[in-house]
Short mmCIF file of C-alpha atoms in Angstrom, two decimals:
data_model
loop_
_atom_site.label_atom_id
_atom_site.label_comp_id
_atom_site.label_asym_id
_atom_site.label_seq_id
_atom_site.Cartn_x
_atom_site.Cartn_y
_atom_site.Cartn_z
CA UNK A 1 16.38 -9.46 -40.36
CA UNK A 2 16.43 -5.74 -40.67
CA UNK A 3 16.91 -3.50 -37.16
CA UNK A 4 13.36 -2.58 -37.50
CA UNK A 5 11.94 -5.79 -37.90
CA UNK A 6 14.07 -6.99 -34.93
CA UNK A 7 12.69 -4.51 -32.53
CA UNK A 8 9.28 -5.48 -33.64
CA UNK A 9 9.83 -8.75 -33.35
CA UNK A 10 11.16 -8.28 -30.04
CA UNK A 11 8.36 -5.47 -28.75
CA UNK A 12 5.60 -8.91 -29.54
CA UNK A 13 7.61 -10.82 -27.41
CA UNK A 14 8.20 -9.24 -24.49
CA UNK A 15 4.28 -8.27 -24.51
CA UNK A 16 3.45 -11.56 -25.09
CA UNK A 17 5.74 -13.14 -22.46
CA UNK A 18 4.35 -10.38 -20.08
CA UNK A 19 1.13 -11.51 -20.92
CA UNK A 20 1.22 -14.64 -19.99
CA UNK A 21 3.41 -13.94 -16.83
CA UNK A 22 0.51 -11.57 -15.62
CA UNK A 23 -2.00 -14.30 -16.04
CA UNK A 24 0.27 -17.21 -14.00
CA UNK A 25 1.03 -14.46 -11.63
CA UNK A 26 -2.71 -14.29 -10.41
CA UNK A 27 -3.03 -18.11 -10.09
CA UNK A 28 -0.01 -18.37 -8.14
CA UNK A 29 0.18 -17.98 -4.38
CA UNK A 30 -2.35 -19.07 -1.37
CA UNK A 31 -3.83 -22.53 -1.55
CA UNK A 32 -7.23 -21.07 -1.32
CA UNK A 33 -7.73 -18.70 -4.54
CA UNK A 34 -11.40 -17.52 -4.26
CA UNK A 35 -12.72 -14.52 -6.66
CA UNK A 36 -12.82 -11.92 -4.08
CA UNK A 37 -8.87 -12.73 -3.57
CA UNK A 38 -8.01 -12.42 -7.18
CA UNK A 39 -10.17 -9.50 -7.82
CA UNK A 40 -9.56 -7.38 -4.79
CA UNK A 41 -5.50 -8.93 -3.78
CA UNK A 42 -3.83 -10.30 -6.79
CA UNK A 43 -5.16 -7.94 -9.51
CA UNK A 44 -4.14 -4.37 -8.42
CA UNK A 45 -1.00 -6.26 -7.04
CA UNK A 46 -0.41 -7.15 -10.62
CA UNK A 47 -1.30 -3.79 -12.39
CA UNK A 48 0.65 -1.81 -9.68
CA UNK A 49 3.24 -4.29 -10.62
CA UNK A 50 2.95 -3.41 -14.15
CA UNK A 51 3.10 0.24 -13.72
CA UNK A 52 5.70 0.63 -11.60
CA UNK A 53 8.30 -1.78 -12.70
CA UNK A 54 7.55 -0.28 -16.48
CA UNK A 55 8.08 3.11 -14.99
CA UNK A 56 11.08 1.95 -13.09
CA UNK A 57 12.49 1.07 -16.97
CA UNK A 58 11.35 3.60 -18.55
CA UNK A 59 13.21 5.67 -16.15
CA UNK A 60 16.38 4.01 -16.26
CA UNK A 61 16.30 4.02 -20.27
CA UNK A 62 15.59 8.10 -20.18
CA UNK A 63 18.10 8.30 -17.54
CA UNK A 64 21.13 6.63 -19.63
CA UNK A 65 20.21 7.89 -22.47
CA UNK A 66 19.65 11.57 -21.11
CA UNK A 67 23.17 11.56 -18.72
CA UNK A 68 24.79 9.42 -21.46
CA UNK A 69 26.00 7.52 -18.44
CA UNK A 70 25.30 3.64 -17.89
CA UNK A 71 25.29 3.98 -14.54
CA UNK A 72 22.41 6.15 -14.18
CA UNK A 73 19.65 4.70 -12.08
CA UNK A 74 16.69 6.32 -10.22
CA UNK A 75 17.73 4.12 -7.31
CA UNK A 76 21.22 5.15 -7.16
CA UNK A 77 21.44 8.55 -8.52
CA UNK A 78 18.89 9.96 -5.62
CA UNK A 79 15.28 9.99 -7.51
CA UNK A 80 13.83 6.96 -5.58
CA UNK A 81 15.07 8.00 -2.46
CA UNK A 82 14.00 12.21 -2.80
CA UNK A 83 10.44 11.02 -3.94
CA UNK A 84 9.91 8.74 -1.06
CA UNK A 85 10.61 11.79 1.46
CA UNK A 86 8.81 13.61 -0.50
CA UNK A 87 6.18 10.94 -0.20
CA UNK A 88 5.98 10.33 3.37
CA UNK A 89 6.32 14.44 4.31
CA UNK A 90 3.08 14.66 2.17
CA UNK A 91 1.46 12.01 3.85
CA UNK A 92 2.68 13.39 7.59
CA UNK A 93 1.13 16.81 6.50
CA UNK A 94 -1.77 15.60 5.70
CA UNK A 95 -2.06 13.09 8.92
CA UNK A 96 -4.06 10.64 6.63
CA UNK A 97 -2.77 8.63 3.49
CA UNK A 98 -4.11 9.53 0.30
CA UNK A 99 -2.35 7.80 -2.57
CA UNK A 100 -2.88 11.23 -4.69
CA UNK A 101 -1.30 13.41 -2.32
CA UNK A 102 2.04 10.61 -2.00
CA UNK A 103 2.05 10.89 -5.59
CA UNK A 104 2.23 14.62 -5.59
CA UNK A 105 4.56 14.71 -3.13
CA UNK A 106 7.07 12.01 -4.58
CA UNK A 107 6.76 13.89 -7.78
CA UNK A 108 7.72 17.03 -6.66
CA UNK A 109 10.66 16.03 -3.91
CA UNK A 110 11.89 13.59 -6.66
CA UNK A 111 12.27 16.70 -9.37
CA UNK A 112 14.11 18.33 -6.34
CA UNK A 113 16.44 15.23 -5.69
CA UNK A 114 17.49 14.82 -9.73
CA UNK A 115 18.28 18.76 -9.68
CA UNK A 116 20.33 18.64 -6.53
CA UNK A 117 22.05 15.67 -7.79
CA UNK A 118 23.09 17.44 -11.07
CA UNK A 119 23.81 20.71 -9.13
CA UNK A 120 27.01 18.54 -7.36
CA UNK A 121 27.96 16.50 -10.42
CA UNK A 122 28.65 19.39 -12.51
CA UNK A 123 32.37 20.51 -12.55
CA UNK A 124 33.17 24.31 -13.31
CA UNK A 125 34.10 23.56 -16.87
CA UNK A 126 30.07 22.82 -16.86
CA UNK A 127 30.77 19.25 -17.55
CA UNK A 128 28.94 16.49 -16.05
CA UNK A 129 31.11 13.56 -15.10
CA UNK A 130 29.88 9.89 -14.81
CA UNK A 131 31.11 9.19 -11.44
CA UNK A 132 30.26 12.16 -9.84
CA UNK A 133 26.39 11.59 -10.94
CA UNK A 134 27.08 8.40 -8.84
CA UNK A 135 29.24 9.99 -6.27
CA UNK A 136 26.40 12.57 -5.65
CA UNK A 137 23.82 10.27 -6.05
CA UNK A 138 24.92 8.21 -3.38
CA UNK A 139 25.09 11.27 -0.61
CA UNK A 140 21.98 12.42 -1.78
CA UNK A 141 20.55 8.93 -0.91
CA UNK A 142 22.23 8.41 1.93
CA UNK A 143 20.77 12.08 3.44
CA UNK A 144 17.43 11.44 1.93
CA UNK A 145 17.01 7.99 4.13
CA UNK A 146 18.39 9.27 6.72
CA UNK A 147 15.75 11.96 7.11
CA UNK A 148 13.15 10.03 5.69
CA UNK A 149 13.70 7.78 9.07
CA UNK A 150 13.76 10.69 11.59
CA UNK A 151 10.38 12.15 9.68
CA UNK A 152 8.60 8.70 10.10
CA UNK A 153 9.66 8.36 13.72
CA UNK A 154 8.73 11.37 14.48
CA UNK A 155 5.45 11.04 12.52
CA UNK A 156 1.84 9.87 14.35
CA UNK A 157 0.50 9.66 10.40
CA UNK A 158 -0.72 5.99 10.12
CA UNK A 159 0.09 6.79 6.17
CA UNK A 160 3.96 6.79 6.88
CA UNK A 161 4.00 3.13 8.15
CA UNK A 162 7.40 2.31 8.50
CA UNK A 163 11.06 2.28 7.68
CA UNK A 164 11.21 -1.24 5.86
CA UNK A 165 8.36 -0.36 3.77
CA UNK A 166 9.69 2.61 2.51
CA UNK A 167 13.58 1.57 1.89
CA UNK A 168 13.23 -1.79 0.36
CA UNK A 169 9.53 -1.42 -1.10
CA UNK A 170 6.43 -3.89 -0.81
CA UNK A 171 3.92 -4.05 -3.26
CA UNK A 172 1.75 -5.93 0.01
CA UNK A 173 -0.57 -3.17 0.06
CA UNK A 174 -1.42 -2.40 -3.09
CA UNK A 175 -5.06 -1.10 -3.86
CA UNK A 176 -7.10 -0.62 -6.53
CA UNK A 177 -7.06 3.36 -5.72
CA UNK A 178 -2.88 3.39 -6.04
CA UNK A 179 -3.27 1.89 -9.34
CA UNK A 180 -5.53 4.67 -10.51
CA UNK A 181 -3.11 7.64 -8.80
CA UNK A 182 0.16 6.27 -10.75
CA UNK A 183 -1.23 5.12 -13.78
CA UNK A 184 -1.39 9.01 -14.96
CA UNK A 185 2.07 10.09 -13.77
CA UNK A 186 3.80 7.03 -16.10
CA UNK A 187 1.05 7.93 -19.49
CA UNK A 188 2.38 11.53 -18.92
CA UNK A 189 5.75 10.32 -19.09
CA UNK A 190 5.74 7.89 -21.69
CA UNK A 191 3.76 10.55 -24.13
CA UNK A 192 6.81 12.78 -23.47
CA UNK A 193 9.49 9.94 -23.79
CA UNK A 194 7.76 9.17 -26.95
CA UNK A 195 8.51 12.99 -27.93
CA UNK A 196 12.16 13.22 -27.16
CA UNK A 197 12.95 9.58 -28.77
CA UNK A 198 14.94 10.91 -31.50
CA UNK A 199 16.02 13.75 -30.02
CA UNK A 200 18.01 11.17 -27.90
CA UNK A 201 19.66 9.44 -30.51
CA UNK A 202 21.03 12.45 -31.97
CA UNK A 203 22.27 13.60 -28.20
CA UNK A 204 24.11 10.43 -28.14
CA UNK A 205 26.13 11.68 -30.94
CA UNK A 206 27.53 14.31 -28.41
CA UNK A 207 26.05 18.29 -27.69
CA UNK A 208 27.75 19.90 -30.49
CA UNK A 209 26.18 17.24 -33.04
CA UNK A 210 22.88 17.87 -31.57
CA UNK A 211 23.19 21.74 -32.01
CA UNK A 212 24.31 21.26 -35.53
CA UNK A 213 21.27 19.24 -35.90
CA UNK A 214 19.01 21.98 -34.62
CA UNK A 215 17.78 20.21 -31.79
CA UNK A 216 17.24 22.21 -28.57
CA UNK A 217 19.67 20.20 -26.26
CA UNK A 218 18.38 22.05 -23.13
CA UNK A 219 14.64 21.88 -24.03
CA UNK A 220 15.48 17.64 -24.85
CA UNK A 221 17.32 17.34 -21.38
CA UNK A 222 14.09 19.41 -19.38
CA UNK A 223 11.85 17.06 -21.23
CA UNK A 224 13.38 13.43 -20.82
CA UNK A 225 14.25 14.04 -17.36
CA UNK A 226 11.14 15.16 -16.51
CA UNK A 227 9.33 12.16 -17.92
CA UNK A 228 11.94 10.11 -15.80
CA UNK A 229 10.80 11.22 -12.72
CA UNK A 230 6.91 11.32 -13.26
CA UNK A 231 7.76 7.64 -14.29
CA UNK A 232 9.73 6.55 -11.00
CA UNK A 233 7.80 9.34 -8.39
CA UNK A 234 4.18 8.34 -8.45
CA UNK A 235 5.48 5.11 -8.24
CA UNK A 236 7.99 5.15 -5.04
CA UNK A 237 4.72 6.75 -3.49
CA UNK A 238 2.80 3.81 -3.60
CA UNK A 239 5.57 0.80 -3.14
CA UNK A 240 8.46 2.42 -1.62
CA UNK A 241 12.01 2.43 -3.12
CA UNK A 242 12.81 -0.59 -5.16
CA UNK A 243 16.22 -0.47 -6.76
CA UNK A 244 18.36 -1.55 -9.82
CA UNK A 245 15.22 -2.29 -12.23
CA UNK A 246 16.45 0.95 -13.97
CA UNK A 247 19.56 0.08 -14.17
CA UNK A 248 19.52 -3.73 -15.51
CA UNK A 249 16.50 -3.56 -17.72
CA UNK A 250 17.89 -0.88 -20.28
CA UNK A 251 21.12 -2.56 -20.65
CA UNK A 252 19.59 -5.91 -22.00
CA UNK A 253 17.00 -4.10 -23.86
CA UNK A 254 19.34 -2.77 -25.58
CA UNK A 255 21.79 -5.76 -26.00
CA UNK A 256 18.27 -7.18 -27.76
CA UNK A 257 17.21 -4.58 -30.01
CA UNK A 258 19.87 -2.11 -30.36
CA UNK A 259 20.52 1.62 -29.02
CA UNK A 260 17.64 3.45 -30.95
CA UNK A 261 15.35 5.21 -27.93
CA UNK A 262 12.12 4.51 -30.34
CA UNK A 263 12.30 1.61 -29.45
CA UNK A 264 14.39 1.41 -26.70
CA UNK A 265 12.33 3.25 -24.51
CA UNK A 266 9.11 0.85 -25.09
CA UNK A 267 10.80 -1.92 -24.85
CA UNK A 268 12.70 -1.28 -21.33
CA UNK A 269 9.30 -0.33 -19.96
CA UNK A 270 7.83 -3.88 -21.13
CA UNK A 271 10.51 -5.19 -19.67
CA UNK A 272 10.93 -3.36 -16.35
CA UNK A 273 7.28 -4.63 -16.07
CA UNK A 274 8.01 -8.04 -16.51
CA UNK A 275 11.23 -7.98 -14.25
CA UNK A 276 9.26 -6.65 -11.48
CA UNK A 277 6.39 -9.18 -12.00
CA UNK A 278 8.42 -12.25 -11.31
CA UNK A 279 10.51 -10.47 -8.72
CA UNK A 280 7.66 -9.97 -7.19
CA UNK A 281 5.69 -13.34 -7.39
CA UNK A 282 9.15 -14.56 -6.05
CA UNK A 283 9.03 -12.07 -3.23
CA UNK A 284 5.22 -13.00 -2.30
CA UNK A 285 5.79 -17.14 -2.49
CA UNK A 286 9.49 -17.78 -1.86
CA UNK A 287 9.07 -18.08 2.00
CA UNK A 288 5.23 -17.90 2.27
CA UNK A 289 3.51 -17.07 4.35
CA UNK A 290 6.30 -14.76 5.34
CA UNK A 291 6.94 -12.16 2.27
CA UNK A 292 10.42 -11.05 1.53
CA UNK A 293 11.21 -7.38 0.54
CA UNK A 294 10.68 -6.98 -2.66
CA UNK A 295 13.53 -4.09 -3.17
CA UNK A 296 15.83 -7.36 -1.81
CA UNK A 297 15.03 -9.51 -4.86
CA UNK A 298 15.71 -6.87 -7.14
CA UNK A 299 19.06 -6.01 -5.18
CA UNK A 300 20.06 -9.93 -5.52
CA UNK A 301 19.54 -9.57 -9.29
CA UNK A 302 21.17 -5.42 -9.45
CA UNK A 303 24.03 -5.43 -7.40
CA UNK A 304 26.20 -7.73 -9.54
CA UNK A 305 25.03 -6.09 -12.38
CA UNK A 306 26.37 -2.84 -11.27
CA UNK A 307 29.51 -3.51 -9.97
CA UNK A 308 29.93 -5.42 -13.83
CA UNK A 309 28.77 -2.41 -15.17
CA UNK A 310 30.98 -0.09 -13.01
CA UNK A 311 34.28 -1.85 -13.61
CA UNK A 312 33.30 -1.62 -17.89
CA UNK A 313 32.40 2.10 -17.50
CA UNK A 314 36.09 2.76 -15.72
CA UNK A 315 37.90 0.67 -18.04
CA UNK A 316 36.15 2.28 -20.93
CA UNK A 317 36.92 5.78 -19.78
CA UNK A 318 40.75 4.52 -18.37
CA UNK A 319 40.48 4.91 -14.86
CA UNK A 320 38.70 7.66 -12.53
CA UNK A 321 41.75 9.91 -10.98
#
């Protein structure tokens, strides 16, 4: 079986399994499932599902590939945790919640977050080093929460809701009107994934290869990052900050159907989507009626992933002094 064939192959799968996982997810939950609950509860809970845990992969796929670190997250690298500030200062502002204006808001703060994040990790040789992406991810984090809790204490906006919802995400209120707000921000940033594919597998090759390629390294880096963050923002607007989807889905993508981004990129988005889906139907069902965070779910399945991860990336590079 040829590389191309195997990503095909693959790309059926995953859209079939999702398929199939979407339509058990909306028969699965309360004993009483009338048509009202399935059209109005379970259904944009599914398609928010969808959009956000494919965004949350497409992210982490654009993110790797961009950085050329393995480690790179929107979770831990500061993205998820700028655009839900960003989120919830939009919403205080405007003393009413509008799903558009969160979106906005995430968008912007979460552009903010990846450039002050970069900004720290770059040394004065202009190199940017693995851990120090993480390093300054995690203090960028950290100081984002931290004033995202002061702003929604402080905040009378009914929009802000609360700490919990914002830090370890709920898809418990999703609407039919959130799914219409993000579903833009992640076709924007698929289209220009979609552009930069190739670009990224020559950039993999190294800066210098990519020049001698004649491929605008800067103008490739703007682009892909860019479409990271309209993935992840809109998103973290509407659910809150769910972590490690980025960072698990991309890696077994691509231990399935190879490094390529054309097909790399589609294929972590199917399957950030699917991830998300059962985490979620987990997360709703587990302990019902009482529904557990779903940003702990994903954190049960993450965590040991990244520590894994971690300990291959410093062995690989020989150690961090």
């Amino acid at each position: 079986m040829t590389g191309q064939t195997r990503t095909i192959v693959a790309l059926v799968a995953l859209v079939l399994v999702l398929v199939a996982a979407a339509a058990a997810a909306l028969l699965v939950g309360a004993a009483e499932t009338t048509s009202a609950i399935i059209t109005e509860i379970r259904a944009p809970r599914i398609a928010l599902t969808l959009i956000v845990g494919a965004g949350l992969g497409l992210s982490g796929a654009l993110l790797q590939g961009t950085l050329r670190n393995p480690l790179a997250d929107p979770g831990i690298i500061g993205v998820s945790a700028s655009a839900a500030l960003g989120a919830v200062v939009a919403v205080a502002l405007g003393a009413a919640y509008s799903s558009w204006l969160a979106a906005i808001g995430a968008t912007v703060a979460g552009i903010a977050g990846m450039a002050l994040v970069l900004w720290i990790a770059r040394s004065a040789s202009g190199r940017t080093e693995v851990v120090t992406v993480v390093l300054g991810g995690v203090a960028v984090t950290a100081f984002m929460a931290a004033v995202l809790s002061i702003v929604i204490t402080v905040s009378e906006a009914a929009g802000a809701r609360s700490v919990t919802f914002w830090t370890t995400g709920s898809l418990a209120l999703a609407t039919w009107p959130g799914v219409w707000s993000t579903l833009p921000f992640l076709i924007l940033a698929t289209i220009l994934a979609i552009v930069v594919a190739r670009d990224l597998d020559v950039l993999a090759l190294g800066d210098r290869a990519a020049w001698a390629a004649g491929i605008d390294v800067e103008r490739t880096r703007v682009f892909a990052l860019g479409a990271a963050v309209l993935a992840v923002s809109a998103g973290v607007a509407v659910v809150g900050v769910i972590a490690f989807v980025g960072l698990v889905v991309p890696h077994a993508v691509r231990m399935l159907i190879g490094p390529r981004h054309g097909g790399l990129l589609i294929g972590s988005a199917l399957a950030g989507a699917l991830l998300l889906l059962v985490s979620d139907t987990i997360a709703r069902t587990a302990a019902s009626p009482v529904e557990v965070p779903l940003g702990v779910i994903t954190a049960v399945i993450g965590a040991p992933v990244f520590i894994l991860l971690l300990r291959r990336t410093r062995a690989a590079q020989g150690g961090w002094a």
